[in-house]
CSV table of C-alpha atoms and ligand atoms in Angstrom, one decimal:
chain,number,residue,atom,x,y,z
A,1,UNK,CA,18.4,-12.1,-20.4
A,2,UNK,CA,17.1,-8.9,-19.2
A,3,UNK,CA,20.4,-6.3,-20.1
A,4,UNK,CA,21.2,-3.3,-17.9
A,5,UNK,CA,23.7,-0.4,-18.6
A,6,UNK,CA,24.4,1.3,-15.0
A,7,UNK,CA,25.1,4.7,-16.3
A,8,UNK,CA,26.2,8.0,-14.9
A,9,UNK,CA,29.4,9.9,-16.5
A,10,UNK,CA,29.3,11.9,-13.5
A,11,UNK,CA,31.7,10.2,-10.7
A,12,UNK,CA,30.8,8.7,-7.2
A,13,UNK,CA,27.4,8.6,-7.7
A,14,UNK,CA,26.6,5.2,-6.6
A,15,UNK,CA,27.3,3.0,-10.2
A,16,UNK,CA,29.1,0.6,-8.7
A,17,UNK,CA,27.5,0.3,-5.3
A,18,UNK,CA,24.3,-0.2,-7.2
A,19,UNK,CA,25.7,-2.8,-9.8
A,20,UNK,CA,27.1,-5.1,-6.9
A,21,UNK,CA,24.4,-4.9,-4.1
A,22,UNK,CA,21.6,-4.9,-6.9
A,23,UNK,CA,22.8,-7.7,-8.3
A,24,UNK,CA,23.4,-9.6,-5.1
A,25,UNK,CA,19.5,-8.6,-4.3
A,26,UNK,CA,18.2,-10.2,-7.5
A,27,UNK,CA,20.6,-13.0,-7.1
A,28,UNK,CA,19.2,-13.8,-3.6
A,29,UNK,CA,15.5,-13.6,-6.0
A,30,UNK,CA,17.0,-16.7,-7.3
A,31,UNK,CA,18.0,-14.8,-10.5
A,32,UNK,CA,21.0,-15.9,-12.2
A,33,UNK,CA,23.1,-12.1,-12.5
A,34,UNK,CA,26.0,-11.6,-14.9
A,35,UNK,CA,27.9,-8.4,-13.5
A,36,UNK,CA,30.3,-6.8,-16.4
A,37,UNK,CA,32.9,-4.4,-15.1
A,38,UNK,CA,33.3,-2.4,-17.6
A,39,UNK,CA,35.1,0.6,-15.5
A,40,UNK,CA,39.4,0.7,-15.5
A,41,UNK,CA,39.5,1.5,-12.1
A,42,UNK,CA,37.9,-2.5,-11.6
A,43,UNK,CA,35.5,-1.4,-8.4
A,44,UNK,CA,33.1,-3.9,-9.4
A,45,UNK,CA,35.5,-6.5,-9.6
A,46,UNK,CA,37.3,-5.4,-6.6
A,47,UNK,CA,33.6,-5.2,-4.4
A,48,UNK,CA,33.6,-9.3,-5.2
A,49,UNK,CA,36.8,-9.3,-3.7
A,50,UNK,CA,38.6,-10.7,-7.1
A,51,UNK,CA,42.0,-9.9,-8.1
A,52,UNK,CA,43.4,-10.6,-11.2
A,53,UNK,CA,46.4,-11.9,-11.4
A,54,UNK,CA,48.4,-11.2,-15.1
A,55,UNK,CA,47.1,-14.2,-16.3
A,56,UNK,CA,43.5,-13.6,-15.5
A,57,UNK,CA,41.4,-13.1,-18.6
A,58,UNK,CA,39.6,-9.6,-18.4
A,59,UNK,CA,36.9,-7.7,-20.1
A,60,UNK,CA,39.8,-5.8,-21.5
A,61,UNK,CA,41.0,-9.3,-23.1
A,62,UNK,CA,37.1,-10.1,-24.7
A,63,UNK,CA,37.0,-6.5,-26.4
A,64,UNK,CA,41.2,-6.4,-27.6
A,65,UNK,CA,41.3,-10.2,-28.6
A,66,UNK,CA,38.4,-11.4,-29.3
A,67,UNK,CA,39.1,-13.7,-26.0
A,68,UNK,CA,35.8,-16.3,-25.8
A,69,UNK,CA,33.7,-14.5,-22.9
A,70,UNK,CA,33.9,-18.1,-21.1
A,71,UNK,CA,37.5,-17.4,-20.0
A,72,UNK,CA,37.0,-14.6,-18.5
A,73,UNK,CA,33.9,-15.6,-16.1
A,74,UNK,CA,34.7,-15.9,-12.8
A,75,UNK,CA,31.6,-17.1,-10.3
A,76,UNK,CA,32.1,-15.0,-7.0
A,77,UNK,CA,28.3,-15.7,-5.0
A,78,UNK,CA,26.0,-18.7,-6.1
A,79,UNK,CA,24.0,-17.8,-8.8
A,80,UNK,CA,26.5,-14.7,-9.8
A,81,UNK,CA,29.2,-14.1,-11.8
A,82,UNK,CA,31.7,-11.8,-12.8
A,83,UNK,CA,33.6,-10.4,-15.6
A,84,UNK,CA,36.2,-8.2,-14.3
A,85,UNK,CA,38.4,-5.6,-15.0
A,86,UNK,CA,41.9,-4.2,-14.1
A,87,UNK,CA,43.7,-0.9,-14.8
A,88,UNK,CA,44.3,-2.6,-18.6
A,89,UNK,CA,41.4,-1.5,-19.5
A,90,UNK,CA,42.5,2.3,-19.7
A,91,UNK,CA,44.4,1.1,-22.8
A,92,UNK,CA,41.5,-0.2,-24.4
A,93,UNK,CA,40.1,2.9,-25.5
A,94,UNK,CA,43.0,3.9,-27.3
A,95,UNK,CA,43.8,0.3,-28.7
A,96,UNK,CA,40.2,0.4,-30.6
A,97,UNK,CA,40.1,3.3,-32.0
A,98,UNK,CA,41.1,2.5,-35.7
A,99,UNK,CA,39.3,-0.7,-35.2
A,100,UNK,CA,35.8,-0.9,-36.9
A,101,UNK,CA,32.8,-1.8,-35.6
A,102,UNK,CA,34.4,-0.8,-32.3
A,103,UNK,CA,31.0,0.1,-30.3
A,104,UNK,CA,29.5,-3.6,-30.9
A,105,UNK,CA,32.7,-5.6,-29.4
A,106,UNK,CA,30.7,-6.1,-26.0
A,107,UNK,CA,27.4,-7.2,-27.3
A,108,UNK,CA,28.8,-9.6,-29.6
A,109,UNK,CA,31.2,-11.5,-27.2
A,110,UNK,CA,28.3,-11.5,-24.5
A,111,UNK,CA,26.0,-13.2,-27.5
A,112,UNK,CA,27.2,-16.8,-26.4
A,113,UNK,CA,25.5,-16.0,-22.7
A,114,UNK,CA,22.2,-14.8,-23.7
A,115,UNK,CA,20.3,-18.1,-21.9
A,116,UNK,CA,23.0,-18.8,-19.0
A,117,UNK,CA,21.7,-15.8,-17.2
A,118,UNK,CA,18.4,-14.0,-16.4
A,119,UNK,CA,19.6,-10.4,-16.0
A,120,UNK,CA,23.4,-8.8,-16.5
A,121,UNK,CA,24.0,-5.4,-15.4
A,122,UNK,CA,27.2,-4.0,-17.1
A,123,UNK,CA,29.1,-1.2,-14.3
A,124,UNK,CA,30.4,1.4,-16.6
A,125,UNK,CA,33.1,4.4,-16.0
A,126,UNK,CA,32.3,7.7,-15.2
A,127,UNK,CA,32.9,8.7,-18.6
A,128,UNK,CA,30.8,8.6,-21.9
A,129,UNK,CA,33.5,7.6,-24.1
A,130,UNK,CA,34.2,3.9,-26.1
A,131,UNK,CA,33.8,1.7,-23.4
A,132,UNK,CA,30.2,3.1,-22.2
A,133,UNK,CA,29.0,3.5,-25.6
A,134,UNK,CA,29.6,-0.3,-25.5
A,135,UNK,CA,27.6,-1.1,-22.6
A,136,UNK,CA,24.9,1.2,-24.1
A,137,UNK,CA,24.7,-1.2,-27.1
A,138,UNK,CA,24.9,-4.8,-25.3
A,139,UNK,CA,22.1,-3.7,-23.1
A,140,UNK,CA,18.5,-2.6,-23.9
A,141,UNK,CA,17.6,-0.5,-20.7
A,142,UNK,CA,19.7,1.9,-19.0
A,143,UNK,CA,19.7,2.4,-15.4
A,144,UNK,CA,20.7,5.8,-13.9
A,145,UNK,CA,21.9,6.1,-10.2
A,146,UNK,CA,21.7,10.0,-9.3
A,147,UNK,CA,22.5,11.5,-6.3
A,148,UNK,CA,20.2,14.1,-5.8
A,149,UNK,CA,22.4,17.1,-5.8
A,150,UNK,CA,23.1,20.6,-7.1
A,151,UNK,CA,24.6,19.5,-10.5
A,152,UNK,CA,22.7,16.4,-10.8
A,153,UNK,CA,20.3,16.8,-13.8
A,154,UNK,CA,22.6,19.0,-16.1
A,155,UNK,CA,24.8,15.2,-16.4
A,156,UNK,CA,22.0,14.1,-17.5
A,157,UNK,CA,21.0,16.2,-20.3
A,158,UNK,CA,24.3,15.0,-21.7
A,159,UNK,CA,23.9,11.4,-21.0
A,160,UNK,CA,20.6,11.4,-22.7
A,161,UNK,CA,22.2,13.3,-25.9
A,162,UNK,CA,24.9,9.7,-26.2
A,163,UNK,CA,21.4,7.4,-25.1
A,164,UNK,CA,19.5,9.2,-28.3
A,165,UNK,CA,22.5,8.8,-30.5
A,166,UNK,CA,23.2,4.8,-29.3
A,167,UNK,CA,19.5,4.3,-30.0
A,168,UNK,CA,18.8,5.8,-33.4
A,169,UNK,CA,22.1,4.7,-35.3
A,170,UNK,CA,22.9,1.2,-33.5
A,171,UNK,CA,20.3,0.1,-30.4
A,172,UNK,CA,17.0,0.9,-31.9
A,173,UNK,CA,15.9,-1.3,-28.1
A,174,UNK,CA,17.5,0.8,-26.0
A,175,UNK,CA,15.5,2.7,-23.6
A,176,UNK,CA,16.0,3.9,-20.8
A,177,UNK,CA,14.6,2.0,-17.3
A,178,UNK,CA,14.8,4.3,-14.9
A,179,UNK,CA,16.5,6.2,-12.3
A,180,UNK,CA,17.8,5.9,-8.6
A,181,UNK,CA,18.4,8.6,-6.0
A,182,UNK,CA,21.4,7.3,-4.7
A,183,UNK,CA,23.2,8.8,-1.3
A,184,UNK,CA,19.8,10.0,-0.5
A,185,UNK,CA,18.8,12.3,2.1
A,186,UNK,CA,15.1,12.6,2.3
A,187,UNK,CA,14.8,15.7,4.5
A,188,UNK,CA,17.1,18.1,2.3
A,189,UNK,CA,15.2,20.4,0.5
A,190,UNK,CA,17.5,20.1,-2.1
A,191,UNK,CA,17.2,16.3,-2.4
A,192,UNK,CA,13.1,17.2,-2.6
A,193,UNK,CA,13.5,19.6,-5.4
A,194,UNK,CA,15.7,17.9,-7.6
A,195,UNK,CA,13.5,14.7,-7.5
A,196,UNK,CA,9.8,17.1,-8.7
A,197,UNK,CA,12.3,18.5,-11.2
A,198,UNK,CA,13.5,15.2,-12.4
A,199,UNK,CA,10.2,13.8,-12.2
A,200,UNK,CA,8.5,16.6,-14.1
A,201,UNK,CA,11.1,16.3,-16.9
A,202,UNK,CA,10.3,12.5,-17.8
A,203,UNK,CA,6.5,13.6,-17.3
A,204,UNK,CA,6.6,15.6,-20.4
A,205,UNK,CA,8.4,13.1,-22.1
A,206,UNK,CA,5.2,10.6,-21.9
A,207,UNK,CA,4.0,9.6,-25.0
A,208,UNK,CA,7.4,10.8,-27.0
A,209,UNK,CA,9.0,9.0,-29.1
A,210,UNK,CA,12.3,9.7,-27.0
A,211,UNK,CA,14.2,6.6,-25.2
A,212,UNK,CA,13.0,7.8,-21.9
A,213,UNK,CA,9.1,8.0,-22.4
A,214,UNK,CA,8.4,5.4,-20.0
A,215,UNK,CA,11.5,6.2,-17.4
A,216,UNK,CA,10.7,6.2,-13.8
A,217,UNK,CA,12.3,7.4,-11.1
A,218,UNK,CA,12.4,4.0,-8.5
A,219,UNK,CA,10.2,4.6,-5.8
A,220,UNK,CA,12.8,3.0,-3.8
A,221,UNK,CA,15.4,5.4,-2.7
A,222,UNK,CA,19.0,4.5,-1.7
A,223,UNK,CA,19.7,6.0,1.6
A,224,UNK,CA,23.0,7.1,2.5
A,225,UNK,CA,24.2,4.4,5.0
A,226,UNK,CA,27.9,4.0,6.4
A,227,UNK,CA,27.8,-0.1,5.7
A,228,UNK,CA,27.7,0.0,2.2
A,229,UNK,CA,31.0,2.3,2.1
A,230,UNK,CA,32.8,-0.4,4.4
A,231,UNK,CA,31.1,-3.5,2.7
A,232,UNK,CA,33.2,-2.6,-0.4
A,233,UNK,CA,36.9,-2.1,1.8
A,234,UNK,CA,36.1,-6.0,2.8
A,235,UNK,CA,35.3,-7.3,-0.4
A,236,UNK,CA,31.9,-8.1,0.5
A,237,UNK,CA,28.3,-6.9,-0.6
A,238,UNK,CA,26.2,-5.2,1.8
A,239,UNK,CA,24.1,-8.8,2.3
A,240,UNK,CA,27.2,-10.4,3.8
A,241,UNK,CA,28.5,-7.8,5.6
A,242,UNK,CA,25.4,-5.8,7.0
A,243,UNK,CA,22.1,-7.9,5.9
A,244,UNK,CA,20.4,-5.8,8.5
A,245,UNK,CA,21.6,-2.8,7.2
A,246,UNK,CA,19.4,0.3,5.9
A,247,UNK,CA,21.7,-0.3,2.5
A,248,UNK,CA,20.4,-4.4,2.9
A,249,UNK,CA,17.0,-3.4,2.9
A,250,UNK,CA,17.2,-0.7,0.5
A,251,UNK,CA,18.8,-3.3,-2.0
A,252,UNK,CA,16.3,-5.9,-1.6
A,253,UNK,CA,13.7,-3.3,-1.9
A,254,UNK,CA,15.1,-2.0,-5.3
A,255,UNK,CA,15.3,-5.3,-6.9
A,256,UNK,CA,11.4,-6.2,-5.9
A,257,UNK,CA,10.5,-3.0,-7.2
A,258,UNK,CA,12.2,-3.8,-10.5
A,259,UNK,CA,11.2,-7.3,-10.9
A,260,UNK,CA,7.6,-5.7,-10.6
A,261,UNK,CA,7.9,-2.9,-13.1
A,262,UNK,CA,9.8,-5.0,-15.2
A,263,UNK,CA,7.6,-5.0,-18.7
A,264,UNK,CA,5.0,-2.5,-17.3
A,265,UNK,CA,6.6,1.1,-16.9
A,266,UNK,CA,3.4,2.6,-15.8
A,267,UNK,CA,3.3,6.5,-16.4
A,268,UNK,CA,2.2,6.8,-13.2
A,269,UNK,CA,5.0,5.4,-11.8
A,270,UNK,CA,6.9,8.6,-11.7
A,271,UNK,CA,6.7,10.4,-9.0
A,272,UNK,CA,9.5,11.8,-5.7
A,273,UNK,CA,10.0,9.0,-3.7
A,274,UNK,CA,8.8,10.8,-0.3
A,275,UNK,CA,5.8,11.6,-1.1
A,276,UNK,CA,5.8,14.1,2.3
A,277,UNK,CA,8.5,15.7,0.2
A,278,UNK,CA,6.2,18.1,-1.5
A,279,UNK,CA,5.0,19.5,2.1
A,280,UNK,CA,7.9,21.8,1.9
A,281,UNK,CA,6.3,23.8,-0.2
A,282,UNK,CA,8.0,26.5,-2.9
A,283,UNK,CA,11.5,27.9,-1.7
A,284,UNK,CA,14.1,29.4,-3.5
A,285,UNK,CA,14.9,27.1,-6.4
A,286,UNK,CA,16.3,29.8,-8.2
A,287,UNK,CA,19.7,28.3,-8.0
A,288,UNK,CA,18.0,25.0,-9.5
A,289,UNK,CA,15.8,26.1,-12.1
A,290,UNK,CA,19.0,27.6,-13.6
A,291,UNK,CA,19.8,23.6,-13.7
A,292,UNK,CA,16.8,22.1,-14.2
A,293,UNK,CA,15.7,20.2,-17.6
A,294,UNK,CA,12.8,22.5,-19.7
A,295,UNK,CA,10.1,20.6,-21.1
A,296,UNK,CA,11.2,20.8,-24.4
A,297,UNK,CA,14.3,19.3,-23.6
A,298,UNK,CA,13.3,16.2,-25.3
A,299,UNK,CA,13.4,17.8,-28.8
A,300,UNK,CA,16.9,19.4,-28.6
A,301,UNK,CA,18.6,16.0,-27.7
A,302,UNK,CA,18.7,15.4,-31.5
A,303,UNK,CA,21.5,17.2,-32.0
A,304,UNK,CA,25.1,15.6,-32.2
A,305,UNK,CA,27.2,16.4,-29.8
A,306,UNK,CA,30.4,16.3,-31.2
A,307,UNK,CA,32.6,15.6,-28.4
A,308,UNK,CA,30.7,12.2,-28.3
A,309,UNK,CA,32.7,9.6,-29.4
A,310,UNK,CA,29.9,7.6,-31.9
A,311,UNK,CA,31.1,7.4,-35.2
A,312,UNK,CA,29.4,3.9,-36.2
A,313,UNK,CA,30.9,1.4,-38.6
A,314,UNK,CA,29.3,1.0,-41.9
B,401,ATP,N1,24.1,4.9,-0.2
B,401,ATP,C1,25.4,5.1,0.1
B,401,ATP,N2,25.7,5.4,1.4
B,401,ATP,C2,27.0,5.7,1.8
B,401,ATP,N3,28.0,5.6,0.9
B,401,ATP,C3,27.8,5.2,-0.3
B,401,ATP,C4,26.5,4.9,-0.8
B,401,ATP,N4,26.5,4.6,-2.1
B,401,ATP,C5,27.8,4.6,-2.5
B,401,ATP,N5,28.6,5.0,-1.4
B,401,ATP,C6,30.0,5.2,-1.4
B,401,ATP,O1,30.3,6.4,-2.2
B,401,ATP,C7,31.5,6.2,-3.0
B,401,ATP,C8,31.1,6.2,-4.4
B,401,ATP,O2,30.2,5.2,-4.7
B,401,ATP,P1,30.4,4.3,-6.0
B,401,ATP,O3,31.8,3.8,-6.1
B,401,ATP,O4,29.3,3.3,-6.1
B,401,ATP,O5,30.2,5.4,-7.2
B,401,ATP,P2,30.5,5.3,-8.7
B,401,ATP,O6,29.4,6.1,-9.4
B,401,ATP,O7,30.6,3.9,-9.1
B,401,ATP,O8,31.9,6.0,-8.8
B,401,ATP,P3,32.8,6.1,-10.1
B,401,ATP,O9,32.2,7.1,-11.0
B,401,ATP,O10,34.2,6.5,-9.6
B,401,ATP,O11,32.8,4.7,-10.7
B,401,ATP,C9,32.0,4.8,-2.5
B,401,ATP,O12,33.0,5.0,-1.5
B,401,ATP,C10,30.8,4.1,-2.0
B,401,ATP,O13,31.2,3.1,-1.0
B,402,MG,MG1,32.2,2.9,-10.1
């Protein structure tokens, strides 16, 4: 089972849109998907149009109680199923906190699924506290939907701090995949110059020993489209409610792309997704460079950030 965090601690940029209509792509590859909502605000789960009634069993029941993940599945599309969340969740954080070996709850109860699914992509809360620390040890690649705006890559010098810590004291697999420009607006300049700044940042990260040394950015960006807004108000994912939809084809388009790089990671697979992006030529990115990522980067994501909630059992 290929095992996929969807990561951002920044809010509203696209996790969760990306977790159900990516999954609902590969499923209609004739994958079998496992979607984990691991976010107290249940969006994922909610998307499927599931609610859970009190005696549900919930991804806040498998990490609390040691609930067997089997009770808690619930299939919502042929070849997908879900395990959901509800606001219960929020506790959860607070529940595990004296409880050790906290961090590997998730991958262990997901061990009994390994062969019943070919890929699992976990939705996790805009946050990088227990419950994406977690996700960042039951799956080996981390996905990162970015919307490509003024703030966008300081997030991510954070998120890569937790990503470097998971890996080199729990998840020596854990790398991450890639990223996707969520929301995206080709003709900003903005959009452009965050994506050659993104793109020059993993560039000199080639040949590191970092987690992101074979990241690429998905050639396939995520165009801002009304129907995949409403698809989620109606339970739905944007193949049943819009298949024709820019967000339909954009989907489907992601999930071919992945299935192709999947075990390849080409260097050369980096690169802004328009290529006619770089015809705008230099403009003021004085306001960005004061954002953007140096090249060293990579060697100052050592250090431990000690707001980040990773204090491994022994
Ligand atoms: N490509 C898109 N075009 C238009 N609207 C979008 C697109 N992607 C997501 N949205 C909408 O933007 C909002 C935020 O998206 P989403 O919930 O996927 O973000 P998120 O990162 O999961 O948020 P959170 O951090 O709160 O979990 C939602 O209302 C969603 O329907
Ligand atoms: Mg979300």
């Amino acid at each position: 089972m290929r095992r996929i965090a969807v990561i951002n601690q920044k809010g509203g940029v696209g996790k969760t849109t990306t977790t159900a209509n990516l999954g609902a792509a590969l499923a209609n590859s004739g994958l079998r998907v496992l979607l984990v909502d691991l976010d107290p605000q249940g969006h994922l789960t909610l998307h499927f149009g599931v609610e859970l009634s009190d005696a549900q069993t919930s991804v806040y029941d498998i990490l609390t109680s040691q609930t067997p993940v089997s009770e808690a599945l619930v299939k919502v599309r042929e070849r997908i199923a879900i395990i959901p969340a509800d606001i219960d969740l929020a506790g959860a954080e607070a529940e595990l906190v004296s409880v050790t070996g906290r961090e590997v709850l998730l991958r262990e109860a997901l061990q009994p699924l390994e062969n019943d699914f070919d890929v699992m992509l976990i939705d996790c809360p805009p946050s990088l506290g227990v419950l994406t620390v977690n996700a960042l040890v039951a799956a080996t690649e981390v996905l990162i939907p970015l919307q490509a705006h003024f703030f966008a890559l300081q997030g991510l010098s954070r998120l890569l701090d937790t990503v470097t810590l998971v890996r080199q004291r729990i998840n020596p697999a854990l790398h991450v995949g890639g990223v996707i420009l969520c929301m995206y607006e080709s003709a900003t300049r903005l959009a452009t110059e965050v994506c050659e700044d993104l793109a020059k940042f993993l560039e000199a990260a080639r040949g590191t020993t970092t987690a992101w040394s074979n990241a690429r950015i998905y050639q396939t960006a995520i165009r801002r489209n009304i129907k995949l807004a409403e698809s989620c108000s109606f339970g739905q994912t944007v193949f049943d409610y819009a298949p024709r939809s820019h967000g339909a084809v954009d989907y489907a388009k992601l999930a071919e792309e992945m299935l192709q790089a999947n075990g390849q990671a080409p260097a050369a697979a980096v690169a802004a997704p328009r290529a006619k992006a770089r015809a705008s030529g230099p403009g003021d990115t004085k306001a960005l460079d004061a954002q953007v990522l140096p090249a060293d980067a990579p060697a100052s994501l050592g250090k431990v950030d000690s707001t980040t909630p990773l204090a491994v059992a022994s």
